[in-house]
PDB file of C-alpha atoms in Angstrom:
ATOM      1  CA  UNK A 170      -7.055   6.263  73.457  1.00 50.00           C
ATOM      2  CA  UNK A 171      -9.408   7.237  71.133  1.00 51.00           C
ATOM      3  CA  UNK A 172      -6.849   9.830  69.622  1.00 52.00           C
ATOM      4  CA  UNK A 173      -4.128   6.812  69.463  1.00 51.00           C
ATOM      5  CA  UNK A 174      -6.426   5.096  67.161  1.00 51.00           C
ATOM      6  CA  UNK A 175      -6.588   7.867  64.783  1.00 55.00           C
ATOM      7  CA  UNK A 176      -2.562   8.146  64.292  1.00 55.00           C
ATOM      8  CA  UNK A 177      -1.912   4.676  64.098  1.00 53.00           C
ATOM      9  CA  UNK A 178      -5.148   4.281  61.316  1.00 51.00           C
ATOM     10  CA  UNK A 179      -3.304   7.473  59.878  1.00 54.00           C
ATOM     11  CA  UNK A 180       0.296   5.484  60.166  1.00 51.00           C
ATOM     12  CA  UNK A 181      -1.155   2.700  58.587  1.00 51.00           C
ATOM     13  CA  UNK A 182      -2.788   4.241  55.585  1.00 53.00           C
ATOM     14  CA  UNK A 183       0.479   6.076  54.733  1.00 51.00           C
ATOM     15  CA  UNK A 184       2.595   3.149  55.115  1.00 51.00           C
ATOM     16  CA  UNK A 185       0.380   0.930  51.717  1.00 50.00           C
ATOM     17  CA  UNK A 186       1.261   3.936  48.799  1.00 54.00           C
ATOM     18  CA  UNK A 187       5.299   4.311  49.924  1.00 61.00           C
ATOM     19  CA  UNK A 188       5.030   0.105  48.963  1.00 64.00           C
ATOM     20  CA  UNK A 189       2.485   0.821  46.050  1.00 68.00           C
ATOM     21  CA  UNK A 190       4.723   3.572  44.073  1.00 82.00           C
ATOM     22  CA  UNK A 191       7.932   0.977  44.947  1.00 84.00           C
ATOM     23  CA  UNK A 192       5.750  -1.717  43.514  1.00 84.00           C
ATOM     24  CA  UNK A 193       4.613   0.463  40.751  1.00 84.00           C
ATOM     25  CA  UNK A 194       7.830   1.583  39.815  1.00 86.00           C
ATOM     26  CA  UNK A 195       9.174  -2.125  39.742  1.00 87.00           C
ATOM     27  CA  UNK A 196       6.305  -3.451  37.670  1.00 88.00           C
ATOM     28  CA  UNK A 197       7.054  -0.244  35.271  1.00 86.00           C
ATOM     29  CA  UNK A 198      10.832  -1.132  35.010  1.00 87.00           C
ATOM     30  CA  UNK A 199       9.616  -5.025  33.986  1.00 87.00           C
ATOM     31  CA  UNK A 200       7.111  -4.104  31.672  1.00 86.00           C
ATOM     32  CA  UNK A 201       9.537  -1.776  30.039  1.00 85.00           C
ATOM     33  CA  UNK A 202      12.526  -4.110  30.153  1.00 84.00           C
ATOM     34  CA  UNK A 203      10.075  -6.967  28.462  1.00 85.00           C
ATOM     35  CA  UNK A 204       8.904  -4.486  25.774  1.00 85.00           C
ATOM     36  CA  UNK A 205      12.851  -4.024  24.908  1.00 82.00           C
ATOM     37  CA  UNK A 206      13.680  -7.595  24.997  1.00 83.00           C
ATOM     38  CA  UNK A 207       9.836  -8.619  22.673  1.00 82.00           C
ATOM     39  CA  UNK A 208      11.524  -5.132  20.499  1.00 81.00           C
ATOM     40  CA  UNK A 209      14.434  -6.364  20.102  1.00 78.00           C
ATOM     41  CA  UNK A 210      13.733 -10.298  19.221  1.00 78.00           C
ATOM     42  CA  UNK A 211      10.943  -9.230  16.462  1.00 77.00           C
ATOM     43  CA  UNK A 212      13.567  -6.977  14.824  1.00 77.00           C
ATOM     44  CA  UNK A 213      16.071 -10.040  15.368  1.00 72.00           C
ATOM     45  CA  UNK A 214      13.401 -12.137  13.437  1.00 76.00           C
ATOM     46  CA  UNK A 215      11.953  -9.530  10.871  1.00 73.00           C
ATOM     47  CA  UNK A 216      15.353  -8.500   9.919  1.00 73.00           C
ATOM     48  CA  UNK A 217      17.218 -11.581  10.704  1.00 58.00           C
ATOM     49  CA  UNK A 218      17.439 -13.247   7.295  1.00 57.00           C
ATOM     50  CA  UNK A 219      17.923 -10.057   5.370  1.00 54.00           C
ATOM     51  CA  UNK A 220      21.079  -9.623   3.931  1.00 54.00           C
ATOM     52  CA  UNK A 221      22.088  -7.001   0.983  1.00 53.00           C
ATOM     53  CA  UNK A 222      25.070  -8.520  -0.257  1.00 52.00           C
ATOM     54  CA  UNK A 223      23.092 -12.135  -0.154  1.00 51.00           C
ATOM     55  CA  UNK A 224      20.187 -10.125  -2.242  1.00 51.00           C
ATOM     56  CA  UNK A 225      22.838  -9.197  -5.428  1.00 51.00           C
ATOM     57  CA  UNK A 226      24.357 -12.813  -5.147  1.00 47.00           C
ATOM     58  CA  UNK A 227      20.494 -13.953  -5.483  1.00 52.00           C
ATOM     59  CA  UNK A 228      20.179 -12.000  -8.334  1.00 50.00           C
ATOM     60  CA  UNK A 229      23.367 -12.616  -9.932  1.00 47.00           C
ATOM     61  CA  UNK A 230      22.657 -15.892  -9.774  1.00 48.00           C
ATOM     62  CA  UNK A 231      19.161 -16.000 -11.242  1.00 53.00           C
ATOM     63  CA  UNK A 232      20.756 -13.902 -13.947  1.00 52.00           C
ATOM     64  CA  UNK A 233      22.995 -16.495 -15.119  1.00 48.00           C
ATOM     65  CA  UNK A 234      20.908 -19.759 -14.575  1.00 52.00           C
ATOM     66  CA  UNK A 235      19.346 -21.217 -17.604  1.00 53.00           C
ATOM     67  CA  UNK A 236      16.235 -20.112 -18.810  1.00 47.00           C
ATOM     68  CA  UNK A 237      14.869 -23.468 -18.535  1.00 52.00           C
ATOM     69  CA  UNK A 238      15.018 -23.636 -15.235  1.00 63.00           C
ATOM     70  CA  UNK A 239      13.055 -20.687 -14.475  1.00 74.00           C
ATOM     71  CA  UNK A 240       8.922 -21.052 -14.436  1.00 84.00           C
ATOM     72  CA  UNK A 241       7.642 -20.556 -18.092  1.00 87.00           C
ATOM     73  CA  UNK A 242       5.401 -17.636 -18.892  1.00 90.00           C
ATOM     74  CA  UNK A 243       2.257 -18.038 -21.693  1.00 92.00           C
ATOM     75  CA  UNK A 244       0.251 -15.921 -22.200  1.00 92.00           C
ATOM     76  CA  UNK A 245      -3.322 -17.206 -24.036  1.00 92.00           C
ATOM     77  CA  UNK A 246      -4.510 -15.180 -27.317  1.00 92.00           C
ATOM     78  CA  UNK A 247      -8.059 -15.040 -28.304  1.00 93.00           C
ATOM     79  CA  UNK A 248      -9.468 -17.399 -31.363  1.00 95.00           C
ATOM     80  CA  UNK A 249      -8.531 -16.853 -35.088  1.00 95.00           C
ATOM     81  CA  UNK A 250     -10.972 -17.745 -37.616  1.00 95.00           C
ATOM     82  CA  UNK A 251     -10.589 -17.624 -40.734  1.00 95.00           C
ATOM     83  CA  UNK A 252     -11.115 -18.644 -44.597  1.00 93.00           C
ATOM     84  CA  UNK A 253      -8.458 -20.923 -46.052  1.00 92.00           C
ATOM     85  CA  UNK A 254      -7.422 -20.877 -49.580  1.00 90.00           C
ATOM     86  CA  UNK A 255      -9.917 -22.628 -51.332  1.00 89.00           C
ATOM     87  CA  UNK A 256      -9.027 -26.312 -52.548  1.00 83.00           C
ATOM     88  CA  UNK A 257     -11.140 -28.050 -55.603  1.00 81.00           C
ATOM     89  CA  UNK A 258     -13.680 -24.977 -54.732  1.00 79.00           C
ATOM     90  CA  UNK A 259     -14.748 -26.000 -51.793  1.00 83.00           C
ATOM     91  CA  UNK A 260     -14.525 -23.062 -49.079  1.00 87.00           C
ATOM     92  CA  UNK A 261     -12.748 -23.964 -45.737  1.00 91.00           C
ATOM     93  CA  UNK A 262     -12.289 -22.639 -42.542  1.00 93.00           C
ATOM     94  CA  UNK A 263      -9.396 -22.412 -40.090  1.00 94.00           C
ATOM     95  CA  UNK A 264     -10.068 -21.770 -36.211  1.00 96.00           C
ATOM     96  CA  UNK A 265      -6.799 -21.663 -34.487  1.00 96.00           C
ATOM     97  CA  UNK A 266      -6.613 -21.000 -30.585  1.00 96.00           C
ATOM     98  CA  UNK A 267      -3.281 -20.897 -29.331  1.00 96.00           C
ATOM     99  CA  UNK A 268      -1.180 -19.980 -26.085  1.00 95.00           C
ATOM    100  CA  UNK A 269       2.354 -18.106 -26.509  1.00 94.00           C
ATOM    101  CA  UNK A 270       5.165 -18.517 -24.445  1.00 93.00           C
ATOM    102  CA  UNK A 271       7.178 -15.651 -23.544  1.00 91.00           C
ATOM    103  CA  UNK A 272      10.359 -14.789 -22.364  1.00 85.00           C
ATOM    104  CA  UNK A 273       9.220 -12.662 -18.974  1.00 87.00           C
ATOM    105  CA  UNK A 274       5.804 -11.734 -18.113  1.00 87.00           C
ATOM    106  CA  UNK A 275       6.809  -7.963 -19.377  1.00 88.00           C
ATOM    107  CA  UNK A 276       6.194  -9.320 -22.842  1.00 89.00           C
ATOM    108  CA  UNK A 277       2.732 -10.397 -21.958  1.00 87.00           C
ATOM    109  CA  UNK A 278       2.029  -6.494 -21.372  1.00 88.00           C
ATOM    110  CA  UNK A 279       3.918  -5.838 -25.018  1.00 90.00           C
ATOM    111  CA  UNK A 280       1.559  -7.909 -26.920  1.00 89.00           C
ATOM    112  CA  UNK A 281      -1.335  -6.572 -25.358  1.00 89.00           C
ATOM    113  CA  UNK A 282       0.059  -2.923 -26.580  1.00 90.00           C
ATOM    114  CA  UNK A 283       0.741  -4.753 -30.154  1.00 93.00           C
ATOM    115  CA  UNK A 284      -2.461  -6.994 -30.060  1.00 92.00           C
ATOM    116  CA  UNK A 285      -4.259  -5.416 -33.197  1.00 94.00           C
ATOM    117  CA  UNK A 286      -0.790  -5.330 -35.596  1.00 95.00           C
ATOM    118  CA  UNK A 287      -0.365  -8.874 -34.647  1.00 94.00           C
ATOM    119  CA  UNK A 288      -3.513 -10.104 -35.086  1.00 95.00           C
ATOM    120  CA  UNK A 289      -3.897  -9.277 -38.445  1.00 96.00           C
ATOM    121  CA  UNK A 290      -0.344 -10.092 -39.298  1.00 96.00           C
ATOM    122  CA  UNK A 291      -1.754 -13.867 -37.809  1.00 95.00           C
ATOM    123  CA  UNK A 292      -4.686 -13.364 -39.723  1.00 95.00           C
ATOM    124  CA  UNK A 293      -2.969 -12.995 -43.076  1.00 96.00           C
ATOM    125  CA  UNK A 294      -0.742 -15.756 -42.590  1.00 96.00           C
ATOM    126  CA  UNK A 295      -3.668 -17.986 -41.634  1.00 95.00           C
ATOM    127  CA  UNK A 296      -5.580 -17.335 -44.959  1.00 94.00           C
ATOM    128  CA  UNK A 297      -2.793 -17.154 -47.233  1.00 94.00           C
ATOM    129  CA  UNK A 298      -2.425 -21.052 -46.255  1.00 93.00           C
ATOM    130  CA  UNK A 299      -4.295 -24.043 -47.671  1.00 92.00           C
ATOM    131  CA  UNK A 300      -5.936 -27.189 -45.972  1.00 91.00           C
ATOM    132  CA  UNK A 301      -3.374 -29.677 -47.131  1.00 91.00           C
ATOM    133  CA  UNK A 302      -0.707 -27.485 -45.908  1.00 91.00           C
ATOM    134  CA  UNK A 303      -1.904 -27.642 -41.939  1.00 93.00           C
ATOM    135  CA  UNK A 304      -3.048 -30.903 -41.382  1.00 92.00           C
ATOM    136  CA  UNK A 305       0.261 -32.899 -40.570  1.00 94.00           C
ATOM    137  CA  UNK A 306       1.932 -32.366 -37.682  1.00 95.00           C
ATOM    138  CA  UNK A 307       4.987 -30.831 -39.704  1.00 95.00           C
ATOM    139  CA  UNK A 308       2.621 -28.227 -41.331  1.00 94.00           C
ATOM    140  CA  UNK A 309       1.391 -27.381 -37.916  1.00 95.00           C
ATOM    141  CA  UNK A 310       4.984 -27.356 -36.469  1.00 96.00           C
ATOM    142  CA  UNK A 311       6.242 -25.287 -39.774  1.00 96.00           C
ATOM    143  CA  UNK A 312       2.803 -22.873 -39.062  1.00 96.00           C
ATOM    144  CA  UNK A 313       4.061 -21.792 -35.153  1.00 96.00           C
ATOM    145  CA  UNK A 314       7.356 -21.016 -35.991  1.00 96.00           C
ATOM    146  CA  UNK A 315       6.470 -18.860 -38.641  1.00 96.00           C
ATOM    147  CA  UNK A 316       3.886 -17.189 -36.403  1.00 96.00           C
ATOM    148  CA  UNK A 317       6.386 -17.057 -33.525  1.00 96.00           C
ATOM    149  CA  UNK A 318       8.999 -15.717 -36.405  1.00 95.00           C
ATOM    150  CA  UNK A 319       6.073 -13.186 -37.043  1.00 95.00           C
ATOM    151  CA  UNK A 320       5.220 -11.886 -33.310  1.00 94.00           C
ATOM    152  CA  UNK A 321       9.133 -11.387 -32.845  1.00 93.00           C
ATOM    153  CA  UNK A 322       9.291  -9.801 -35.856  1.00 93.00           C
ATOM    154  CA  UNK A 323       6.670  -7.108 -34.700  1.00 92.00           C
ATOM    155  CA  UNK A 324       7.121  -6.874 -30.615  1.00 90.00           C
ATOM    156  CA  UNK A 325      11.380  -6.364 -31.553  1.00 85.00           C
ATOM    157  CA  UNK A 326      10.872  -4.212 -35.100  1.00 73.00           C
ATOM    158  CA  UNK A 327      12.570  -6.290 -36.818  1.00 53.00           C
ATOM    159  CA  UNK A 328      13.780  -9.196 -34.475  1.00 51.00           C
ATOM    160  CA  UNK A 329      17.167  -8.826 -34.356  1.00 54.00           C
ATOM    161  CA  UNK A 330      18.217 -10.638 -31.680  1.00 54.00           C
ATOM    162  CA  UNK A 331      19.698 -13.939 -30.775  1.00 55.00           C
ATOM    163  CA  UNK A 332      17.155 -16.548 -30.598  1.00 54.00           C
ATOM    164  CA  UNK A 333      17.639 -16.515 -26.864  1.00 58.00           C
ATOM    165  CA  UNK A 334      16.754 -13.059 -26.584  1.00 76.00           C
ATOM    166  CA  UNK A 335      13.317 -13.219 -28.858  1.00 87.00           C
ATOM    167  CA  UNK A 336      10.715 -12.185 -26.653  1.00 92.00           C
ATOM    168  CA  UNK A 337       8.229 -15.338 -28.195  1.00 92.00           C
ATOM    169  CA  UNK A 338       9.776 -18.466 -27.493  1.00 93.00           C
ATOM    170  CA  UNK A 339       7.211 -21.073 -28.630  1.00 95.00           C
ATOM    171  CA  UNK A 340       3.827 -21.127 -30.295  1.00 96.00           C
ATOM    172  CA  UNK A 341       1.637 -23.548 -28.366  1.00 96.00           C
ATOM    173  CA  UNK A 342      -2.162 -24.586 -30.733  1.00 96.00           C
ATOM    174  CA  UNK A 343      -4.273 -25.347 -27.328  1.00 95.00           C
ATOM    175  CA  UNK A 344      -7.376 -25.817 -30.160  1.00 95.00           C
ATOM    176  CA  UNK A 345      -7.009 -26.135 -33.952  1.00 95.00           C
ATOM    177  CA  UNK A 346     -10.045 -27.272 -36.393  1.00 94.00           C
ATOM    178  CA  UNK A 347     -10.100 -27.427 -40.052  1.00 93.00           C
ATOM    179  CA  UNK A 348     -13.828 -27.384 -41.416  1.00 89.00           C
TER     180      UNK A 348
END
């Protein structure tokens, strides 16, 4: 009896690992079936939206829409100071901050690369102009268009262009003292 103990402990242990490779090959199968379906759905979802023929109609379209609709672009200049053109002999000074708005921010990167021509081209406009000149609000208005005039002048050598085109639109003073 003792030996008929032995086969059937012997029967018993093989029977478990013909169920465990069944059951391993089964789990396998799922986990590989799963991984195809969780593939598939995140490509589905990463991809899903993408469209090449909807990206040009994007772009044609934010071609043609105004330019007033898109987000403006300024781009902030350091302070000018400088001496006005004296009046009755008293000396005065001009300190003029201002912010420029520009057609796309390439043009910020131009003005950097043009920063020290326009500066003094600024500069001597600012001191070629007198006190009584800058303090309405028309001299001030009449004084950013001609810089803005002056900056398109430079960044398009010779600004050219329809006034749609000019790389400056508008001359913003964010600080401007007379002393």
């Amino acid at each position: 009896m003792a030996k008929e103990a032995k086969p059937d402990a012997e029967a018993v242990d093989a029977a478990p690992p013909k169920k465990g490779k069944k059951l391993l090959i089964i789990i396998a199968v799922a986990l590989a079936l799963f991984l195809c379906v969780a593939g598939g759905a995140a490509y589905f979802l990463m991809k899903g939206k993408h469209n090449p023929d909807a990206d040009e109609v994007e772009i044609t379209t934010e071609k043609s829409k105004d330019a007033k609709s898109a987000a403006p672009v300024y781009v902030a200049l350091d302070a000018f100071t400088v001496n006005l053109v004296p009046e009755n002999g008293n000396s005065q000074f001009l300190q003029v901050v201002m912010s420029i708005e520009v057609a796309d921010p390439h043009v910020g990167d131009r003005l950097k690369t043009y920063a020290p021509k326009l500066r003094n081209n600024v500069m001597m406009l600012l001191s070629g102009k007198k006190a009584d000149e800058l303090l309405s609000k028309d001299g001030k208005e009449t004084l950013a268009n001609e810089i803005r005039d002056l900056m398109n002048n430079v960044l398009e050598h010779g600004g050219k262009g329809a006034a749609g085109d000019l790389p400056v639109k508008e001359v913003l003073f964010t600080s401007f003292i007379i002393q």
